[in-house]
Amino acid sequence: MDIYAKRVENAIFNWYYGGENASPVPVFNALHDGFDHDLQVLVPIETPDALVRMIGDPSQVKAGDTFICTEPAGIKFKHMTVNDKGDYFIPVYTSREEMEKGEVSSSLSQSFMPLITAVEKWEKCGGYAVNPWGRKLMLSRDMIRVVMDYRPRSHIEVVSGSVIDMHADAIVNAANNRLLGGGGVDGAIHRAAGPELLEECRTLHGCETGKAKITKAYNITTADHIIHTVGPVYYGRPKDAELLADCYYNSLELAYQNGCRSIAFPGISTGVFGYPIREAAQIALISSTRWLNEHKSYVMNVYFCCFRDEEMAAYEALIKKQ
Ligand code: AR6
């Protein structure tokens, strides 16, 4: 699957997951990056009659069979008519899974960029319906212009929910020094990822507090990597704050070194390790902002996941209207 298409799909998912106040900036970032890198989408097509005549009985066709078409077989994209004036959107999909959520159709894998520019020539085309069977994005003509003019920038989003549910290049685990699993989010991540995660973790020989190590995500198919970081147990020492800041900074650095464009954090140390939530939220924001400021030319979408309501309240007290 095309990595840029996957990132668009992830950003759209997280946008819905974040609820009605979620920012579309990660979606704009992913689309813009995709347009710059020949993002491929699947476009359902109407099978032309000439092609059907040529194939004969489709049930006899085997993978790899080739045909020579002797008649013109113009291919037509499927349309979704949106009003009685015949205005339409063209459905496109970021993955086969998204396409197979609905009615089965033939499809073409196609660069999205030429389609985006072609919209201007197709008077009745209102734009594209990205993943119309699932969490869809109506990419209207106006929104296409916004995305084209948009200058990608890093973004921080606070969402209510589990880090394991986020669709991201990397999700972060609040681990312990042994890196062999445990309770809280660590236990939940190991259960979801399956036993291969533990096998890979054994090869890492632990991790120091404040540092981070990376593995694959195995059965957590909505992430590519898991970044394991070890927060401090809270004793109220200045050193605790430094170590917690290091967790965020080093996780971001590792995500960056592995080419990730999105990373989702739980509230490191705020559960079993007892860090006061308000202070921890402040450290998470300050440390991540510092990393983003030091990497201004790199676009990273950062999600802070609040598993408990009190975590969300702590972030809201820091960054939202009172
Ligand atoms: N799913 C998603 N998020 C969760 C879950 C879950 N099931 N459980 C907790 N969180 P914690 P720590 C969130 O306690 O304080 C483990 O045993 C929680 O709301 O998991 O860093 C490790 O092995 C909070 O935002 O981690 C270590 O020994 C965040 O996860 C120790 O706990 C962190 O809470 C680490 O303690």
CSV table of C-alpha atoms and ligand atoms in Angstrom, one decimal:
chain,number,residue,atom,x,y,z
A,1,MET,CA,0.0,0.0,0.0
A,2,ASP,CA,1.2,3.5,-0.9
A,3,ILE,CA,2.7,5.0,2.2
A,4,TYR,CA,1.3,8.5,1.4
A,5,ALA,CA,-2.2,7.1,0.9
A,6,LYS,CA,-1.9,5.3,4.2
A,7,ARG,CA,-0.9,8.6,5.9
A,8,VAL,CA,-3.9,10.3,4.4
A,9,GLU,CA,-6.1,7.5,5.7
A,10,ASN,CA,-4.6,7.6,9.1
A,11,ALA,CA,-5.0,11.4,9.4
A,12,ILE,CA,-8.7,11.2,8.3
A,13,PHE,CA,-9.3,8.5,10.9
A,14,ASN,CA,-7.7,10.5,13.7
A,15,TRP,CA,-9.6,13.6,12.6
A,16,TYR,CA,-12.9,11.7,13.2
A,17,TYR,CA,-11.6,10.0,16.3
A,18,GLY,CA,-10.7,13.4,17.8
A,19,GLY,CA,-14.3,14.5,17.7
A,20,GLU,CA,-15.9,17.7,16.4
A,21,ASN,CA,-13.2,20.1,17.7
A,22,ALA,CA,-10.4,18.1,16.1
A,23,SER,CA,-8.2,20.2,13.7
A,24,PRO,CA,-8.0,19.2,10.0
A,25,VAL,CA,-4.3,20.3,9.9
A,26,PRO,CA,-2.9,16.7,10.0
A,27,VAL,CA,-5.2,15.8,7.0
A,28,PHE,CA,-3.9,18.9,5.1
A,29,ASN,CA,-0.4,17.9,6.0
A,30,ALA,CA,-0.8,14.3,4.8
A,31,LEU,CA,-2.6,15.4,1.5
A,32,HIS,CA,-0.1,18.0,0.7
A,33,ASP,CA,2.8,15.6,1.4
A,34,GLY,CA,1.0,13.1,-0.8
A,35,PHE,CA,0.6,15.5,-3.7
A,36,ASP,CA,4.3,16.2,-3.5
A,37,HIS,CA,5.2,12.5,-3.6
A,38,ASP,CA,2.9,11.1,-6.2
A,39,LEU,CA,0.2,9.8,-3.9
A,40,GLN,CA,-1.5,6.8,-5.4
A,41,VAL,CA,-5.3,6.2,-4.9
A,42,LEU,CA,-7.6,3.4,-6.1
A,43,VAL,CA,-10.3,4.7,-8.4
A,44,PRO,CA,-13.3,2.5,-9.1
A,45,ILE,CA,-14.2,2.2,-12.8
A,46,GLU,CA,-17.1,1.2,-14.8
A,47,THR,CA,-16.0,-1.8,-16.8
A,48,PRO,CA,-16.3,-0.7,-20.5
A,49,ASP,CA,-18.6,-2.8,-22.7
A,50,ALA,CA,-15.7,-3.4,-25.2
A,51,LEU,CA,-13.6,-4.9,-22.4
A,52,VAL,CA,-16.5,-7.2,-21.3
A,53,ARG,CA,-17.0,-8.4,-24.9
A,54,MET,CA,-13.3,-9.1,-25.2
A,55,ILE,CA,-13.0,-11.0,-22.0
A,56,GLY,CA,-16.1,-13.1,-22.6
A,57,ASP,CA,-16.8,-15.1,-19.5
A,58,PRO,CA,-15.1,-13.2,-16.6
A,59,SER,CA,-15.3,-16.3,-14.4
A,60,GLN,CA,-12.8,-18.1,-16.7
A,61,VAL,CA,-10.2,-15.3,-16.4
A,62,LYS,CA,-7.2,-16.2,-14.3
A,63,ALA,CA,-4.7,-13.8,-12.7
A,64,GLY,CA,-2.0,-13.0,-15.2
A,65,ASP,CA,-4.2,-13.6,-18.3
A,66,THR,CA,-3.6,-10.9,-21.0
A,67,PHE,CA,-6.0,-9.7,-23.7
A,68,ILE,CA,-5.6,-7.6,-26.8
A,69,CYS,CA,-8.5,-5.2,-27.2
A,70,THR,CA,-9.4,-4.6,-30.9
A,71,GLU,CA,-12.0,-2.0,-30.1
A,72,PRO,CA,-11.6,1.3,-28.3
A,73,ALA,CA,-12.2,0.6,-24.6
A,74,GLY,CA,-12.5,4.0,-22.9
A,75,ILE,CA,-12.4,3.7,-19.2
A,76,LYS,CA,-14.9,5.7,-17.1
A,77,PHE,CA,-14.5,6.6,-13.5
A,78,LYS,CA,-17.5,5.9,-11.3
A,79,HIS,CA,-19.5,9.0,-10.3
A,80,MET,CA,-21.5,9.9,-7.2
A,81,THR,CA,-24.2,12.3,-8.3
A,82,VAL,CA,-24.8,14.8,-5.6
A,83,ASN,CA,-27.8,16.8,-6.9
A,84,ASP,CA,-30.4,16.9,-9.6
A,85,LYS,CA,-28.2,19.2,-11.8
A,86,GLY,CA,-25.9,16.3,-12.3
A,87,ASP,CA,-23.0,17.6,-10.2
A,88,TYR,CA,-20.9,14.7,-9.1
A,89,PHE,CA,-18.0,13.6,-6.9
A,90,ILE,CA,-15.6,10.9,-7.9
A,91,PRO,CA,-15.0,8.2,-5.3
A,92,VAL,CA,-11.3,7.4,-4.6
A,93,TYR,CA,-9.9,5.0,-2.0
A,94,THR,CA,-6.6,5.1,0.0
A,95,SER,CA,-6.5,1.3,0.3
A,96,ARG,CA,-8.1,-1.9,-0.9
A,97,GLU,CA,-9.6,-2.4,2.6
A,98,GLU,CA,-11.4,0.9,2.4
A,99,MET,CA,-12.7,0.1,-1.0
A,100,GLU,CA,-13.9,-3.4,0.0
A,101,LYS,CA,-16.1,-1.9,2.8
A,102,GLY,CA,-18.7,-1.3,0.1
A,103,GLU,CA,-19.9,-2.6,-3.3
A,104,VAL,CA,-17.3,-4.5,-5.3
A,105,SER,CA,-15.9,-2.8,-8.4
A,106,SER,CA,-13.0,-2.9,-10.8
A,107,SER,CA,-10.5,-0.2,-10.0
A,108,LEU,CA,-7.4,1.5,-11.2
A,109,SER,CA,-4.4,2.5,-9.1
A,110,GLN,CA,-3.9,6.1,-10.2
A,111,SER,CA,-1.7,9.1,-9.2
A,112,PHE,CA,-3.9,11.5,-7.4
A,113,MET,CA,-2.2,14.7,-8.5
A,114,PRO,CA,-3.3,14.7,-12.2
A,115,LEU,CA,-6.9,14.0,-11.0
A,116,ILE,CA,-6.7,16.9,-8.7
A,117,THR,CA,-5.7,19.3,-11.4
A,118,ALA,CA,-8.2,17.8,-13.9
A,119,VAL,CA,-11.1,18.8,-11.7
A,120,GLU,CA,-10.8,22.4,-13.0
A,121,LYS,CA,-11.6,21.0,-16.5
A,122,TRP,CA,-14.6,19.0,-15.5
A,123,GLU,CA,-17.4,21.5,-15.0
A,124,LYS,CA,-19.8,19.3,-13.1
A,125,CYS,CA,-17.2,17.6,-10.9
A,126,GLY,CA,-17.5,18.9,-7.4
A,127,GLY,CA,-14.3,17.1,-6.3
A,128,TYR,CA,-13.5,13.7,-4.8
A,129,ALA,CA,-15.1,11.6,-2.1
A,130,VAL,CA,-12.1,9.9,-0.3
A,131,ASN,CA,-13.1,6.6,1.2
A,132,PRO,CA,-16.9,7.2,0.9
A,133,TRP,CA,-17.8,3.9,2.6
A,134,GLY,CA,-16.0,4.6,5.8
A,135,ARG,CA,-14.7,7.7,7.5
A,136,LYS,CA,-15.0,9.9,4.4
A,137,LEU,CA,-13.4,13.1,3.3
A,138,MET,CA,-15.3,15.2,0.8
A,139,LEU,CA,-12.5,16.8,-1.0
A,140,SER,CA,-14.4,19.6,-2.7
A,141,ARG,CA,-13.0,22.0,-5.3
A,142,ASP,CA,-12.7,24.6,-2.6
A,143,MET,CA,-10.9,22.3,-0.2
A,144,ILE,CA,-8.5,21.2,-2.9
A,145,ARG,CA,-7.5,24.9,-3.4
A,146,VAL,CA,-7.0,25.2,0.4
A,147,VAL,CA,-4.8,22.1,0.4
A,148,MET,CA,-2.8,23.3,-2.6
A,149,ASP,CA,-2.1,26.7,-1.1
A,150,TYR,CA,-1.5,25.4,2.4
A,151,ARG,CA,1.9,25.4,3.8
A,152,PRO,CA,2.5,22.1,5.8
A,153,ARG,CA,3.4,22.6,9.4
A,154,SER,CA,3.8,20.5,12.5
A,155,HIS,CA,0.8,20.1,14.7
A,156,ILE,CA,-0.1,19.1,18.2
A,157,GLU,CA,-3.5,17.6,18.9
A,158,VAL,CA,-5.0,16.5,22.2
A,159,VAL,CA,-7.5,13.7,21.8
A,160,SER,CA,-9.7,11.8,24.2
A,161,GLY,CA,-9.1,8.0,23.9
A,162,SER,CA,-6.6,5.2,23.9
A,163,VAL,CA,-3.2,5.6,22.2
A,164,ILE,CA,-3.7,2.0,20.9
A,165,ASP,CA,-6.7,3.2,18.8
A,166,MET,CA,-4.8,6.0,17.0
A,167,HIS,CA,-3.7,5.5,13.4
A,168,ALA,CA,-0.2,6.7,13.4
A,169,ASP,CA,3.3,5.9,12.0
A,170,ALA,CA,4.3,5.4,15.7
A,171,ILE,CA,2.5,4.9,18.9
A,172,VAL,CA,4.4,5.4,22.2
A,173,ASN,CA,4.4,2.9,25.1
A,174,ALA,CA,4.8,3.9,28.7
A,175,ALA,CA,7.1,1.0,29.5
A,176,ASN,CA,9.5,0.1,32.4
A,177,ASN,CA,13.3,-0.5,32.4
A,178,ARG,CA,13.0,-4.1,31.5
A,179,LEU,CA,10.8,-3.5,28.4
A,180,LEU,CA,9.2,-6.9,28.9
A,181,GLY,CA,5.6,-5.7,29.4
A,182,GLY,CA,3.6,-4.9,32.5
A,183,GLY,CA,0.3,-3.3,33.5
A,184,GLY,CA,-1.5,-0.2,32.3
A,185,VAL,CA,-0.9,0.9,28.7
A,186,ASP,CA,2.2,-1.3,28.5
A,187,GLY,CA,0.1,-4.5,29.1
A,188,ALA,CA,-2.6,-3.3,26.7
A,189,ILE,CA,-0.1,-2.7,23.9
A,190,HIS,CA,1.6,-6.1,24.4
A,191,ARG,CA,-1.8,-7.8,24.4
A,192,ALA,CA,-2.8,-6.0,21.2
A,193,ALA,CA,0.5,-6.4,19.4
A,194,GLY,CA,0.9,-10.1,20.2
A,195,PRO,CA,3.8,-12.3,21.4
A,196,GLU,CA,6.2,-11.2,18.6
A,197,LEU,CA,6.4,-7.9,20.3
A,198,LEU,CA,7.8,-9.4,23.5
A,199,GLU,CA,10.3,-11.4,21.4
A,200,GLU,CA,11.6,-8.3,19.8
A,201,CYS,CA,11.7,-6.5,23.1
A,202,ARG,CA,13.9,-9.2,24.6
A,203,THR,CA,16.5,-8.4,22.0
A,204,LEU,CA,16.6,-4.7,23.2
A,205,HIS,CA,18.1,-5.5,26.6
A,206,GLY,CA,16.0,-2.9,28.5
A,207,CYS,CA,15.9,0.8,28.3
A,208,GLU,CA,17.1,3.6,30.7
A,209,THR,CA,14.6,6.0,32.2
A,210,GLY,CA,14.1,9.0,29.9
A,211,LYS,CA,15.4,7.1,26.9
A,212,ALA,CA,13.4,5.4,24.1
A,213,LYS,CA,13.7,2.3,21.9
A,214,ILE,CA,11.7,1.4,18.8
A,215,THR,CA,10.1,-1.9,17.6
A,216,LYS,CA,7.6,-3.0,15.0
A,217,ALA,CA,3.9,-2.9,15.9
A,218,TYR,CA,3.0,-6.5,14.8
A,219,ASN,CA,-0.7,-7.1,15.2
A,220,ILE,CA,-1.4,-3.4,15.8
A,221,THR,CA,-1.9,-2.9,12.1
A,222,THR,CA,-3.0,0.8,12.6
A,223,ALA,CA,0.6,1.7,13.5
A,224,ASP,CA,4.0,0.9,11.9
A,225,HIS,CA,6.1,1.3,15.0
A,226,ILE,CA,5.9,1.2,18.7
A,227,ILE,CA,8.3,3.5,20.6
A,228,HIS,CA,8.9,2.3,24.1
A,229,THR,CA,9.9,5.0,26.5
A,230,VAL,CA,10.4,4.7,30.3
A,231,GLY,CA,9.1,7.5,32.4
A,232,PRO,CA,10.3,8.3,35.9
A,233,VAL,CA,8.5,7.0,39.1
A,234,TYR,CA,7.4,10.3,40.7
A,235,TYR,CA,9.2,11.4,43.8
A,236,GLY,CA,8.8,15.1,43.4
A,237,ARG,CA,12.5,15.7,42.5
A,238,PRO,CA,13.5,18.2,39.8
A,239,LYS,CA,15.2,15.2,38.1
A,240,ASP,CA,11.8,13.6,37.6
A,241,ALA,CA,10.7,16.5,35.4
A,242,GLU,CA,13.9,16.4,33.4
A,243,LEU,CA,13.5,12.6,32.8
A,244,LEU,CA,9.8,13.0,31.8
A,245,ALA,CA,10.7,15.8,29.4
A,246,ASP,CA,13.5,13.5,28.0
A,247,CYS,CA,10.9,10.7,27.3
A,248,TYR,CA,8.9,13.0,25.0
A,249,TYR,CA,12.0,14.6,23.3
A,250,ASN,CA,13.8,11.2,22.7
A,251,SER,CA,10.6,9.6,21.5
A,252,LEU,CA,10.1,12.3,18.9
A,253,GLU,CA,13.7,12.1,17.9
A,254,LEU,CA,13.5,8.4,17.4
A,255,ALA,CA,10.2,8.8,15.4
A,256,TYR,CA,12.0,11.4,13.2
A,257,GLN,CA,15.0,9.2,12.7
A,258,ASN,CA,12.7,6.5,11.5
A,259,GLY,CA,10.9,8.8,9.0
A,260,CYS,CA,7.6,8.9,11.0
A,261,ARG,CA,5.2,11.8,10.3
A,262,SER,CA,2.8,11.1,13.1
A,263,ILE,CA,3.3,9.9,16.6
A,264,ALA,CA,0.7,9.3,19.4
A,265,PHE,CA,1.6,9.5,23.1
A,266,PRO,CA,-0.1,8.3,26.2
A,267,GLY,CA,0.4,10.2,29.4
A,268,ILE,CA,3.8,8.8,30.3
A,269,SER,CA,4.3,8.2,34.0
A,270,THR,CA,0.8,9.5,34.9
A,271,GLY,CA,-0.6,6.1,35.8
A,272,VAL,CA,1.2,3.5,37.9
A,273,PHE,CA,4.3,5.8,38.1
A,274,GLY,CA,2.2,8.5,39.9
A,275,TYR,CA,3.2,11.7,38.1
A,276,PRO,CA,0.7,14.5,38.8
A,277,ILE,CA,-1.3,14.9,35.7
A,278,ARG,CA,-1.3,18.6,35.3
A,279,GLU,CA,2.5,18.9,35.7
A,280,ALA,CA,3.0,16.0,33.4
A,281,ALA,CA,0.7,17.5,30.7
A,282,GLN,CA,2.8,20.8,30.9
A,283,ILE,CA,6.0,18.9,30.6
A,284,ALA,CA,4.7,16.9,27.6
A,285,LEU,CA,3.7,20.1,25.8
A,286,ILE,CA,6.8,22.0,26.6
A,287,SER,CA,9.2,19.2,25.7
A,288,SER,CA,7.4,18.3,22.4
A,289,THR,CA,7.2,22.0,21.4
A,290,ARG,CA,10.9,22.3,22.0
A,291,TRP,CA,11.6,19.4,19.7
A,292,LEU,CA,9.3,20.8,17.1
A,293,ASN,CA,11.0,24.2,17.3
A,294,GLU,CA,14.3,22.6,16.8
A,295,HIS,CA,13.1,20.7,13.7
A,296,LYS,CA,11.2,23.5,12.0
A,297,SER,CA,11.7,22.1,8.5
A,298,TYR,CA,10.2,18.7,9.4
A,299,VAL,CA,6.4,18.2,9.6
A,300,MET,CA,5.4,16.0,12.5
A,301,ASN,CA,1.8,15.4,13.6
A,302,VAL,CA,1.8,14.8,17.4
A,303,TYR,CA,-1.2,13.4,19.2
A,304,PHE,CA,-1.5,13.4,23.0
A,305,CYS,CA,-4.0,10.7,24.0
A,306,CYS,CA,-6.0,11.1,27.2
A,307,PHE,CA,-7.3,7.7,28.3
A,308,ARG,CA,-8.9,9.2,31.4
A,309,ASP,CA,-11.1,12.3,31.6
A,310,GLU,CA,-8.8,13.9,34.2
A,311,GLU,CA,-5.9,13.8,31.6
A,312,MET,CA,-8.1,15.7,29.1
A,313,ALA,CA,-9.1,18.2,31.8
A,314,ALA,CA,-5.4,18.8,32.5
A,315,TYR,CA,-4.6,19.6,28.9
A,316,GLU,CA,-7.7,21.7,28.5
A,317,ALA,CA,-6.7,23.8,31.5
A,318,LEU,CA,-3.4,24.4,29.8
A,319,ILE,CA,-4.3,25.1,26.2
A,320,LYS,CA,-8.0,25.8,25.8
A,321,LYS,CA,-10.4,28.6,26.8
A,322,GLN,CA,-11.3,28.4,30.5
B,1,AR6,N1,-5.2,1.6,27.3
B,1,AR6,C1,-4.8,2.9,27.0
B,1,AR6,N2,-4.2,3.7,27.8
B,1,AR6,C2,-4.0,3.3,29.1
B,1,AR6,C3,-4.4,2.0,29.5
B,1,AR6,C4,-5.0,1.2,28.6
B,1,AR6,N3,-5.4,0.0,28.9
B,1,AR6,N4,-4.1,1.9,30.8
B,1,AR6,C5,-3.5,3.1,31.2
B,1,AR6,N5,-3.5,4.0,30.1
B,1,AR6,P1,0.5,3.7,32.9
B,1,AR6,P2,3.1,4.7,33.7
B,1,AR6,C6,-2.9,5.3,30.1
B,1,AR6,O1,0.1,3.3,34.2
B,1,AR6,O2,2.5,5.6,34.7
B,1,AR6,C7,3.3,-0.4,33.6
B,1,AR6,O3,3.1,-1.5,34.4
B,1,AR6,C8,-3.0,6.1,31.4
B,1,AR6,O4,-4.3,6.8,31.4
B,1,AR6,O5,0.2,2.7,31.8
B,1,AR6,O6,4.1,5.4,32.8
B,1,AR6,C9,4.7,-0.4,32.9
B,1,AR6,O7,5.1,-1.7,32.7
B,1,AR6,C10,-1.9,7.1,31.2
B,1,AR6,O8,-2.2,8.1,30.3
B,1,AR6,O9,2.1,4.0,32.7
B,1,AR6,C11,5.5,0.3,34.0
B,1,AR6,O10,5.9,-0.6,35.0
B,1,AR6,C12,-0.8,6.3,30.5
B,1,AR6,O11,-1.5,5.2,29.9
B,1,AR6,C13,4.5,1.3,34.6
B,1,AR6,O12,3.2,0.7,34.4
B,1,AR6,C14,0.3,5.8,31.4
B,1,AR6,O13,-0.2,5.1,32.5
B,1,AR6,C15,4.6,2.6,33.8
B,1,AR6,O14,3.8,3.5,34.5
